[in-house]
PDB file of C-alpha atoms in Angstrom:
ATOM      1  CA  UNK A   1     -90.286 109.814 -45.165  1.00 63.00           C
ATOM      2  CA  UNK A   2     -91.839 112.420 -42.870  1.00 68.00           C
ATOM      3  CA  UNK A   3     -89.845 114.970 -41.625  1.00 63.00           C
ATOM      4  CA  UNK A   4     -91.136 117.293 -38.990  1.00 74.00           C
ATOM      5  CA  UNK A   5     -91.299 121.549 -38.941  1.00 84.00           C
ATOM      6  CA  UNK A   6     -88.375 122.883 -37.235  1.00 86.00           C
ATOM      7  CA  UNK A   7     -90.224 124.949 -35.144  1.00 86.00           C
ATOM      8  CA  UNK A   8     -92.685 121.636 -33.761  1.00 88.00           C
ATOM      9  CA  UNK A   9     -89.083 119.771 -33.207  1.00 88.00           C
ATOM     10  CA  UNK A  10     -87.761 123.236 -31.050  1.00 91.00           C
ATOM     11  CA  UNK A  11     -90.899 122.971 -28.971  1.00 93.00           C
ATOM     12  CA  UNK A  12     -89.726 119.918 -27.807  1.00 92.00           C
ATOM     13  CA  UNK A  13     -86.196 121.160 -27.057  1.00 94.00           C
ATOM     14  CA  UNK A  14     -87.842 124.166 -25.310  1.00 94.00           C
ATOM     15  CA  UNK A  15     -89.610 122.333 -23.210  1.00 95.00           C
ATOM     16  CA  UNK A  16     -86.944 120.230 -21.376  1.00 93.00           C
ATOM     17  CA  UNK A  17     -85.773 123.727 -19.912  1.00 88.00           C
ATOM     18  CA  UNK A  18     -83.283 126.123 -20.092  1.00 85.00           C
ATOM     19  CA  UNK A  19     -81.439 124.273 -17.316  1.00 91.00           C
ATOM     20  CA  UNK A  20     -80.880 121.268 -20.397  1.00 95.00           C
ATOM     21  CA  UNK A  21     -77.766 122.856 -21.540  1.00 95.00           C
ATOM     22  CA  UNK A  22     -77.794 120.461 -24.589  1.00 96.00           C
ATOM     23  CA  UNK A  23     -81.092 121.350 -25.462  1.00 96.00           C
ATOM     24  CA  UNK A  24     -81.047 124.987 -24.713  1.00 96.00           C
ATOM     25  CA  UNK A  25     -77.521 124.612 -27.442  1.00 96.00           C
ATOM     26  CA  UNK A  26     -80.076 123.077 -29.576  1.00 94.00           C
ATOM     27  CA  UNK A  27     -83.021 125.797 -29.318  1.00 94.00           C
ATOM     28  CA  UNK A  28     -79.875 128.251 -29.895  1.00 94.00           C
ATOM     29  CA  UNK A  29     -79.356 126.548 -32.710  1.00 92.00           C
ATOM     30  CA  UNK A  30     -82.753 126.570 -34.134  1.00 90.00           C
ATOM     31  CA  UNK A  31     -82.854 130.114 -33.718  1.00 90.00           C
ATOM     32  CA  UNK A  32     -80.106 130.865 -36.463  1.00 90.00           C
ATOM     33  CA  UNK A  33     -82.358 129.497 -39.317  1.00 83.00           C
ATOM     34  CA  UNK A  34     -84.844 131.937 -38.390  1.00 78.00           C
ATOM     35  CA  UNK A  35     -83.035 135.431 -38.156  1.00 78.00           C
ATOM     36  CA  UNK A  36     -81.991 137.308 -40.715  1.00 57.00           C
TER      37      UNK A  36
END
């Protein structure tokens, strides 16, 4: 199984837009794993 680098996957999500509420939730999301 191949699983993909968070940040490739929250390109993806990024680029829909920020008017994508789901995927701006998503990006959001994404963001927590990388803050300290």
């Amino acid at each position: 199984m191949r699983i993909a680098c968070l940040q490739h996957v929250k390109r993806d999500f990024v680029d829909c837009g920020k008017e994508d509420k789901d995927a701006q939730e998503v990006v959001d999301i994404l963001n927590r794993f990388y803050r300290e």
